[in-house]
Amino acid sequence: MQRSAPRLTRILACAAVPVMLVVAGCSSDSGDSGSGKTGSKDKAGASASATPSPSQTTKKVEPAKFAELPQACKSIAAKTTESLVPKAKTKNGTPAVSSDLASRGGCSWNGLADKGVKGSQYRWLDVSFYRYESDAALGSGQERAQENLAKELAKVQGTQGAKKLRTTTATGIGDEAKTVTYQLRKTDEDFVYGAVVARTGNVLVLLSYNGAGYAGAPTPSEKTIVDGAVKAAKEAVAAVAAANK
């Protein structure tokens, strides 16, 4: 009876402890006749549970390549914007509103060049920058930029009312780039669009250039618009690297 009383006390104490603690502290008794293998299994189980699973360890991601964005309105040379947008309302460009210039920025130029009896030529140029940080949960900055390039490209390709839409791979613009050309009827005139969606490291560069002829002026050719868009896009991409030297 002297041995059974303490043993009973221990059993009752274990019954009041949560199940997970029972396994660790109350699975055996010195008065039992077992071989002790149960205790070994418990130790092995505890050791296995202590080893972190892949999902519990911190995922290492590639560091973001670029930490800075260029000043959007200075990312394209003045002589380029002057040639693409003659008679721009704001020569130095109109900056886009941004609450975080380290992550996003943009600028636009537009103007109407009056050619008298030959009509007028309207042009619009805009550029946007988006920078992505590396994040263990979301992926590297480069991967995030790649994902968003596909999304932005789809948006351009889905432009409502677009006609003669064509997408091609652009070479010599960052790490990867696509050019989208299309026509759009606005204000009773035919506009020709050239859009470039490009990625350089962890930065996405979106550039759009379009134009139309008014008062009898001819509609600009697709080549004129695309060549202008590509030239401006190359300068904008180069500005990203220059801002991070």
PDB file of C-alpha atoms in Angstrom:
ATOM      1  CA  MET A   1       0.000   0.000   0.000  1.00  0.00           C
ATOM      2  CA  GLN A   2       2.933   2.341   0.654  1.00  0.00           C
ATOM      3  CA  ARG A   3       4.122   1.994  -2.984  1.00  0.00           C
ATOM      4  CA  SER A   4       0.652   2.162  -4.553  1.00  0.00           C
ATOM      5  CA  ALA A   5      -0.330   5.462  -2.906  1.00  0.00           C
ATOM      6  CA  PRO A   6       2.461   7.593  -4.456  1.00  0.00           C
ATOM      7  CA  ARG A   7       1.918   5.868  -7.804  1.00  0.00           C
ATOM      8  CA  LEU A   8      -1.819   6.673  -7.662  1.00  0.00           C
ATOM      9  CA  THR A   9      -0.982  10.282  -6.822  1.00  0.00           C
ATOM     10  CA  ARG A  10       1.213  10.521  -9.912  1.00  0.00           C
ATOM     11  CA  ILE A  11      -1.463   9.010 -12.168  1.00  0.00           C
ATOM     12  CA  LEU A  12      -4.096  11.479 -10.925  1.00  0.00           C
ATOM     13  CA  ALA A  13      -1.671  14.358 -11.409  1.00  0.00           C
ATOM     14  CA  CYS A  14      -1.005  13.283 -14.985  1.00  0.00           C
ATOM     15  CA  ALA A  15      -4.710  13.037 -15.714  1.00  0.00           C
ATOM     16  CA  ALA A  16      -5.072  16.726 -14.934  1.00  0.00           C
ATOM     17  CA  VAL A  17      -2.222  17.750 -17.292  1.00  0.00           C
ATOM     18  CA  PRO A  18      -2.916  18.522 -21.026  1.00  0.00           C
ATOM     19  CA  VAL A  19      -2.453  15.547 -23.328  1.00  0.00           C
ATOM     20  CA  MET A  20       0.744  16.857 -25.004  1.00  0.00           C
ATOM     21  CA  LEU A  21       2.387  17.264 -21.606  1.00  0.00           C
ATOM     22  CA  VAL A  22       1.277  13.818 -20.519  1.00  0.00           C
ATOM     23  CA  VAL A  23       3.254  12.224 -23.316  1.00  0.00           C
ATOM     24  CA  ALA A  24       6.410  14.063 -22.339  1.00  0.00           C
ATOM     25  CA  GLY A  25       6.263  13.748 -18.550  1.00  0.00           C
ATOM     26  CA  CYS A  26       3.864  10.941 -17.567  1.00  0.00           C
ATOM     27  CA  SER A  27       4.324   8.162 -20.064  1.00  0.00           C
ATOM     28  CA  SER A  28       6.279   5.834 -17.786  1.00  0.00           C
ATOM     29  CA  ASP A  29       6.581   4.943 -14.122  1.00  0.00           C
ATOM     30  CA  SER A  30       9.583   3.576 -12.251  1.00  0.00           C
ATOM     31  CA  GLY A  31       7.335   0.955 -10.710  1.00  0.00           C
ATOM     32  CA  ASP A  32       6.114  -0.393 -14.096  1.00  0.00           C
ATOM     33  CA  SER A  33       7.612  -3.510 -15.588  1.00  0.00           C
ATOM     34  CA  GLY A  34       8.008  -2.081 -19.142  1.00  0.00           C
ATOM     35  CA  SER A  35      11.250  -2.298 -21.103  1.00  0.00           C
ATOM     36  CA  GLY A  36      11.709   1.507 -21.426  1.00  0.00           C
ATOM     37  CA  LYS A  37      11.247   1.588 -25.254  1.00  0.00           C
ATOM     38  CA  THR A  38       8.264   3.902 -24.926  1.00  0.00           C
ATOM     39  CA  GLY A  39      10.499   6.589 -23.417  1.00  0.00           C
ATOM     40  CA  SER A  40      12.960   6.255 -26.315  1.00  0.00           C
ATOM     41  CA  LYS A  41      10.200   6.772 -28.858  1.00  0.00           C
ATOM     42  CA  ASP A  42       9.003   9.868 -26.993  1.00  0.00           C
ATOM     43  CA  LYS A  43      12.495  11.344 -27.106  1.00  0.00           C
ATOM     44  CA  ALA A  44      12.783  10.635 -30.829  1.00  0.00           C
ATOM     45  CA  GLY A  45       9.399  12.260 -31.445  1.00  0.00           C
ATOM     46  CA  ALA A  46      10.326  15.325 -29.442  1.00  0.00           C
ATOM     47  CA  SER A  47      13.613  15.624 -31.348  1.00  0.00           C
ATOM     48  CA  ALA A  48      11.838  15.393 -34.712  1.00  0.00           C
ATOM     49  CA  SER A  49       9.285  18.037 -33.772  1.00  0.00           C
ATOM     50  CA  ALA A  50      12.053  20.375 -32.678  1.00  0.00           C
ATOM     51  CA  THR A  51      13.606  20.329 -36.166  1.00  0.00           C
ATOM     52  CA  PRO A  52      12.119  23.254 -38.184  1.00  0.00           C
ATOM     53  CA  SER A  53      10.329  22.348 -41.392  1.00  0.00           C
ATOM     54  CA  PRO A  54      11.213  24.147 -44.671  1.00  0.00           C
ATOM     55  CA  SER A  55       8.101  26.318 -44.217  1.00  0.00           C
ATOM     56  CA  GLN A  56       9.316  27.404 -40.776  1.00  0.00           C
ATOM     57  CA  THR A  57      12.761  28.494 -41.956  1.00  0.00           C
ATOM     58  CA  THR A  58      13.297  31.968 -43.420  1.00  0.00           C
ATOM     59  CA  LYS A  59      13.293  31.923 -47.200  1.00  0.00           C
ATOM     60  CA  LYS A  60      16.341  33.578 -48.716  1.00  0.00           C
ATOM     61  CA  VAL A  61      15.663  35.751 -51.747  1.00  0.00           C
ATOM     62  CA  GLU A  62      17.945  37.518 -54.169  1.00  0.00           C
ATOM     63  CA  PRO A  63      18.620  41.124 -53.115  1.00  0.00           C
ATOM     64  CA  ALA A  64      16.937  43.840 -55.176  1.00  0.00           C
ATOM     65  CA  LYS A  65      19.295  45.160 -57.855  1.00  0.00           C
ATOM     66  CA  PHE A  66      18.282  48.829 -57.734  1.00  0.00           C
ATOM     67  CA  ALA A  67      17.571  50.902 -54.628  1.00  0.00           C
ATOM     68  CA  GLU A  68      16.764  54.208 -56.343  1.00  0.00           C
ATOM     69  CA  LEU A  69      14.569  55.536 -59.141  1.00  0.00           C
ATOM     70  CA  PRO A  70      15.570  58.373 -61.452  1.00  0.00           C
ATOM     71  CA  GLN A  71      13.758  61.698 -61.516  1.00  0.00           C
ATOM     72  CA  ALA A  72      11.042  60.798 -64.009  1.00  0.00           C
ATOM     73  CA  CYS A  73      10.928  64.176 -65.771  1.00  0.00           C
ATOM     74  CA  LYS A  74      14.706  64.038 -66.297  1.00  0.00           C
ATOM     75  CA  SER A  75      14.873  60.381 -67.302  1.00  0.00           C
ATOM     76  CA  ILE A  76      14.444  61.276 -70.981  1.00  0.00           C
ATOM     77  CA  ALA A  77      16.773  63.831 -72.548  1.00  0.00           C
ATOM     78  CA  ALA A  78      15.299  67.275 -73.210  1.00  0.00           C
ATOM     79  CA  LYS A  79      16.250  67.130 -76.889  1.00  0.00           C
ATOM     80  CA  THR A  80      14.357  63.823 -77.182  1.00  0.00           C
ATOM     81  CA  THR A  81      11.165  65.105 -75.589  1.00  0.00           C
ATOM     82  CA  GLU A  82      11.364  68.262 -77.727  1.00  0.00           C
ATOM     83  CA  SER A  83      11.605  66.208 -80.921  1.00  0.00           C
ATOM     84  CA  LEU A  84       8.849  63.790 -79.901  1.00  0.00           C
ATOM     85  CA  VAL A  85       6.490  66.434 -78.495  1.00  0.00           C
ATOM     86  CA  PRO A  86       6.974  69.728 -80.353  1.00  0.00           C
ATOM     87  CA  LYS A  87       5.315  72.681 -78.678  1.00  0.00           C
ATOM     88  CA  ALA A  88       4.852  70.801 -75.394  1.00  0.00           C
ATOM     89  CA  LYS A  89       2.639  72.692 -72.954  1.00  0.00           C
ATOM     90  CA  THR A  90       5.171  72.074 -70.203  1.00  0.00           C
ATOM     91  CA  LYS A  91       8.662  71.810 -71.663  1.00  0.00           C
ATOM     92  CA  ASN A  92      10.131  70.118 -68.590  1.00  0.00           C
ATOM     93  CA  GLY A  93       7.227  67.688 -68.252  1.00  0.00           C
ATOM     94  CA  THR A  94       4.440  67.288 -65.720  1.00  0.00           C
ATOM     95  CA  PRO A  95       5.366  64.959 -62.836  1.00  0.00           C
ATOM     96  CA  ALA A  96       2.851  62.329 -61.766  1.00  0.00           C
ATOM     97  CA  VAL A  97       1.532  62.462 -58.213  1.00  0.00           C
ATOM     98  CA  SER A  98       3.304  59.905 -56.001  1.00  0.00           C
ATOM     99  CA  SER A  99       3.256  59.307 -52.249  1.00  0.00           C
ATOM    100  CA  ASP A 100       6.468  57.252 -52.444  1.00  0.00           C
ATOM    101  CA  LEU A 101       8.994  58.466 -55.013  1.00  0.00           C
ATOM    102  CA  ALA A 102      11.400  55.681 -54.008  1.00  0.00           C
ATOM    103  CA  SER A 103       8.914  53.102 -55.307  1.00  0.00           C
ATOM    104  CA  ARG A 104       6.992  54.844 -58.096  1.00  0.00           C
ATOM    105  CA  GLY A 105       7.172  57.927 -60.228  1.00  0.00           C
ATOM    106  CA  GLY A 106       6.152  59.275 -63.604  1.00  0.00           C
ATOM    107  CA  CYS A 107       6.121  62.224 -65.975  1.00  0.00           C
ATOM    108  CA  SER A 108       4.222  63.285 -69.105  1.00  0.00           C
ATOM    109  CA  TRP A 109       4.501  65.743 -71.984  1.00  0.00           C
ATOM    110  CA  ASN A 110       1.811  66.760 -74.480  1.00  0.00           C
ATOM    111  CA  GLY A 111       1.404  69.454 -77.073  1.00  0.00           C
ATOM    112  CA  LEU A 112      -0.188  70.539 -80.352  1.00  0.00           C
ATOM    113  CA  ALA A 113       2.083  71.810 -83.112  1.00  0.00           C
ATOM    114  CA  ASP A 114       0.091  74.133 -85.360  1.00  0.00           C
ATOM    115  CA  LYS A 115       1.184  73.875 -88.994  1.00  0.00           C
ATOM    116  CA  GLY A 116      -1.226  76.471 -90.349  1.00  0.00           C
ATOM    117  CA  VAL A 117      -3.048  75.374 -93.519  1.00  0.00           C
ATOM    118  CA  LYS A 118      -1.339  71.982 -93.214  1.00  0.00           C
ATOM    119  CA  GLY A 119      -3.212  71.298 -89.995  1.00  0.00           C
ATOM    120  CA  SER A 120      -1.789  70.403 -86.605  1.00  0.00           C
ATOM    121  CA  GLN A 121       0.069  67.495 -85.099  1.00  0.00           C
ATOM    122  CA  TYR A 122      -0.760  66.360 -81.578  1.00  0.00           C
ATOM    123  CA  ARG A 123       1.664  64.270 -79.495  1.00  0.00           C
ATOM    124  CA  TRP A 124       1.585  62.722 -76.033  1.00  0.00           C
ATOM    125  CA  LEU A 125       4.480  61.052 -74.226  1.00  0.00           C
ATOM    126  CA  ASP A 126       4.499  59.591 -70.732  1.00  0.00           C
ATOM    127  CA  VAL A 127       6.805  57.403 -68.687  1.00  0.00           C
ATOM    128  CA  SER A 128       6.273  55.574 -65.388  1.00  0.00           C
ATOM    129  CA  PHE A 129       8.670  53.743 -63.069  1.00  0.00           C
ATOM    130  CA  TYR A 130       7.836  51.047 -60.514  1.00  0.00           C
ATOM    131  CA  ARG A 131      10.480  49.615 -58.185  1.00  0.00           C
ATOM    132  CA  TYR A 132       9.974  46.356 -56.264  1.00  0.00           C
ATOM    133  CA  GLU A 133      11.791  45.331 -53.083  1.00  0.00           C
ATOM    134  CA  SER A 134      12.807  41.750 -52.363  1.00  0.00           C
ATOM    135  CA  ASP A 135      10.494  40.100 -49.854  1.00  0.00           C
ATOM    136  CA  ALA A 136      10.740  36.634 -48.311  1.00  0.00           C
ATOM    137  CA  ALA A 137       6.986  36.133 -48.663  1.00  0.00           C
ATOM    138  CA  LEU A 138       6.571  37.695 -52.124  1.00  0.00           C
ATOM    139  CA  GLY A 139       9.845  36.826 -53.836  1.00  0.00           C
ATOM    140  CA  SER A 140      12.818  38.802 -55.085  1.00  0.00           C
ATOM    141  CA  GLY A 141      12.414  42.275 -56.521  1.00  0.00           C
ATOM    142  CA  GLN A 142      13.371  40.922 -59.941  1.00  0.00           C
ATOM    143  CA  GLU A 143      10.713  38.194 -59.766  1.00  0.00           C
ATOM    144  CA  ARG A 144       8.048  40.666 -58.660  1.00  0.00           C
ATOM    145  CA  ALA A 145       8.945  43.007 -61.515  1.00  0.00           C
ATOM    146  CA  GLN A 146       8.666  40.106 -63.962  1.00  0.00           C
ATOM    147  CA  GLU A 147       5.212  39.196 -62.654  1.00  0.00           C
ATOM    148  CA  ASN A 148       4.002  42.773 -62.930  1.00  0.00           C
ATOM    149  CA  LEU A 149       5.445  43.158 -66.414  1.00  0.00           C
ATOM    150  CA  ALA A 150       3.068  40.423 -67.557  1.00  0.00           C
ATOM    151  CA  LYS A 151       0.148  42.150 -65.819  1.00  0.00           C
ATOM    152  CA  GLU A 152       0.931  45.581 -67.275  1.00  0.00           C
ATOM    153  CA  LEU A 153       1.392  44.093 -70.737  1.00  0.00           C
ATOM    154  CA  ALA A 154      -2.026  42.455 -70.474  1.00  0.00           C
ATOM    155  CA  LYS A 155      -3.571  45.812 -69.533  1.00  0.00           C
ATOM    156  CA  VAL A 156      -2.146  47.490 -72.627  1.00  0.00           C
ATOM    157  CA  GLN A 157      -3.215  44.598 -74.844  1.00  0.00           C
ATOM    158  CA  GLY A 158      -6.707  44.867 -73.371  1.00  0.00           C
ATOM    159  CA  THR A 159      -7.172  48.541 -74.307  1.00  0.00           C
ATOM    160  CA  GLN A 160     -10.841  48.989 -75.143  1.00  0.00           C
ATOM    161  CA  GLY A 161     -11.481  49.970 -78.756  1.00  0.00           C
ATOM    162  CA  ALA A 162      -7.918  49.236 -79.895  1.00  0.00           C
ATOM    163  CA  LYS A 163      -7.550  48.258 -83.546  1.00  0.00           C
ATOM    164  CA  LYS A 164      -4.673  46.645 -85.441  1.00  0.00           C
ATOM    165  CA  LEU A 165      -3.061  45.715 -82.126  1.00  0.00           C
ATOM    166  CA  ARG A 166       0.303  44.022 -82.455  1.00  0.00           C
ATOM    167  CA  THR A 167       2.811  42.896 -79.798  1.00  0.00           C
ATOM    168  CA  THR A 168       6.485  42.298 -80.523  1.00  0.00           C
ATOM    169  CA  THR A 169       9.595  41.577 -78.479  1.00  0.00           C
ATOM    170  CA  ALA A 170      11.845  44.614 -78.188  1.00  0.00           C
ATOM    171  CA  THR A 171      15.606  44.125 -78.088  1.00  0.00           C
ATOM    172  CA  GLY A 172      18.198  46.312 -76.421  1.00  0.00           C
ATOM    173  CA  ILE A 173      15.815  47.657 -73.781  1.00  0.00           C
ATOM    174  CA  GLY A 174      16.691  46.443 -70.288  1.00  0.00           C
ATOM    175  CA  ASP A 175      16.489  42.761 -69.353  1.00  0.00           C
ATOM    176  CA  GLU A 176      13.242  42.200 -71.239  1.00  0.00           C
ATOM    177  CA  ALA A 177      10.746  44.357 -73.085  1.00  0.00           C
ATOM    178  CA  LYS A 178       7.622  44.214 -75.238  1.00  0.00           C
ATOM    179  CA  THR A 179       6.337  46.776 -77.712  1.00  0.00           C
ATOM    180  CA  VAL A 180       2.610  47.105 -78.353  1.00  0.00           C
ATOM    181  CA  THR A 181       1.247  49.141 -81.262  1.00  0.00           C
ATOM    182  CA  TYR A 182      -2.391  49.905 -81.995  1.00  0.00           C
ATOM    183  CA  GLN A 183      -4.807  52.511 -83.309  1.00  0.00           C
ATOM    184  CA  LEU A 184      -7.592  54.187 -81.402  1.00  0.00           C
ATOM    185  CA  ARG A 185     -10.357  56.519 -82.568  1.00  0.00           C
ATOM    186  CA  LYS A 186     -10.698  59.569 -80.274  1.00  0.00           C
ATOM    187  CA  THR A 187     -12.113  63.084 -80.727  1.00  0.00           C
ATOM    188  CA  ASP A 188     -13.074  62.063 -84.266  1.00  0.00           C
ATOM    189  CA  GLU A 189      -9.426  61.468 -85.145  1.00  0.00           C
ATOM    190  CA  ASP A 190      -7.296  58.347 -85.581  1.00  0.00           C
ATOM    191  CA  PHE A 191      -4.566  58.082 -82.937  1.00  0.00           C
ATOM    192  CA  VAL A 192      -1.554  55.820 -83.344  1.00  0.00           C
ATOM    193  CA  TYR A 193      -0.068  54.353 -80.130  1.00  0.00           C
ATOM    194  CA  GLY A 194       3.293  52.855 -79.322  1.00  0.00           C
ATOM    195  CA  ALA A 195       3.707  51.390 -75.825  1.00  0.00           C
ATOM    196  CA  VAL A 196       6.838  49.833 -74.349  1.00  0.00           C
ATOM    197  CA  VAL A 197       6.692  47.652 -71.245  1.00  0.00           C
ATOM    198  CA  ALA A 198      10.237  46.973 -70.056  1.00  0.00           C
ATOM    199  CA  ARG A 199      12.045  45.541 -67.038  1.00  0.00           C
ATOM    200  CA  THR A 200      15.542  46.317 -65.827  1.00  0.00           C
ATOM    201  CA  GLY A 201      16.394  44.345 -62.692  1.00  0.00           C
ATOM    202  CA  ASN A 202      13.695  45.031 -60.103  1.00  0.00           C
ATOM    203  CA  VAL A 203      12.339  48.112 -61.893  1.00  0.00           C
ATOM    204  CA  LEU A 204       9.459  48.221 -64.350  1.00  0.00           C
ATOM    205  CA  VAL A 205       9.438  50.984 -66.969  1.00  0.00           C
ATOM    206  CA  LEU A 206       6.180  51.769 -68.772  1.00  0.00           C
ATOM    207  CA  LEU A 207       6.314  54.186 -71.681  1.00  0.00           C
ATOM    208  CA  SER A 208       3.537  55.340 -73.994  1.00  0.00           C
ATOM    209  CA  TYR A 209       3.798  57.589 -77.035  1.00  0.00           C
ATOM    210  CA  ASN A 210       0.897  58.505 -79.302  1.00  0.00           C
ATOM    211  CA  GLY A 211      -0.163  61.079 -81.810  1.00  0.00           C
ATOM    212  CA  ALA A 212      -2.790  62.233 -84.307  1.00  0.00           C
ATOM    213  CA  GLY A 213      -3.222  64.722 -87.111  1.00  0.00           C
ATOM    214  CA  TYR A 214      -5.838  67.500 -86.764  1.00  0.00           C
ATOM    215  CA  ALA A 215      -7.481  69.861 -89.239  1.00  0.00           C
ATOM    216  CA  GLY A 216      -6.459  67.863 -92.268  1.00  0.00           C
ATOM    217  CA  ALA A 217      -2.950  66.955 -91.103  1.00  0.00           C
ATOM    218  CA  PRO A 218      -1.942  63.345 -91.875  1.00  0.00           C
ATOM    219  CA  THR A 219      -2.073  60.638 -89.218  1.00  0.00           C
ATOM    220  CA  PRO A 220       1.473  59.826 -88.044  1.00  0.00           C
ATOM    221  CA  SER A 221       2.847  56.535 -89.304  1.00  0.00           C
ATOM    222  CA  GLU A 222       3.209  53.555 -87.017  1.00  0.00           C
ATOM    223  CA  LYS A 223       6.970  53.577 -87.620  1.00  0.00           C
ATOM    224  CA  THR A 224       7.262  57.206 -86.510  1.00  0.00           C
ATOM    225  CA  ILE A 225       5.421  56.493 -83.278  1.00  0.00           C
ATOM    226  CA  VAL A 226       7.156  53.185 -82.500  1.00  0.00           C
ATOM    227  CA  ASP A 227      10.631  54.534 -83.243  1.00  0.00           C
ATOM    228  CA  GLY A 228       9.939  57.462 -80.914  1.00  0.00           C
ATOM    229  CA  ALA A 229       8.611  55.203 -78.149  1.00  0.00           C
ATOM    230  CA  VAL A 230      11.612  52.861 -78.360  1.00  0.00           C
ATOM    231  CA  LYS A 231      14.122  55.724 -78.299  1.00  0.00           C
ATOM    232  CA  ALA A 232      12.504  57.269 -75.219  1.00  0.00           C
ATOM    233  CA  ALA A 233      12.197  53.883 -73.488  1.00  0.00           C
ATOM    234  CA  LYS A 234      15.903  53.146 -73.952  1.00  0.00           C
ATOM    235  CA  GLU A 235      16.785  56.466 -72.338  1.00  0.00           C
ATOM    236  CA  ALA A 236      14.387  55.860 -69.436  1.00  0.00           C
ATOM    237  CA  VAL A 237      15.841  52.402 -68.765  1.00  0.00           C
ATOM    238  CA  ALA A 238      19.395  53.776 -68.904  1.00  0.00           C
ATOM    239  CA  ALA A 239      18.383  56.447 -66.385  1.00  0.00           C
ATOM    240  CA  VAL A 240      17.590  53.743 -63.815  1.00  0.00           C
ATOM    241  CA  ALA A 241      21.157  52.421 -63.892  1.00  0.00           C
ATOM    242  CA  ALA A 242      22.554  55.975 -63.826  1.00  0.00           C
ATOM    243  CA  ALA A 243      20.509  56.802 -60.718  1.00  0.00           C
ATOM    244  CA  ASN A 244      22.101  53.882 -58.866  1.00  0.00           C
ATOM    245  CA  LYS A 245      25.780  54.556 -59.554  1.00  0.00           C
TER     246      LYS A 245
END
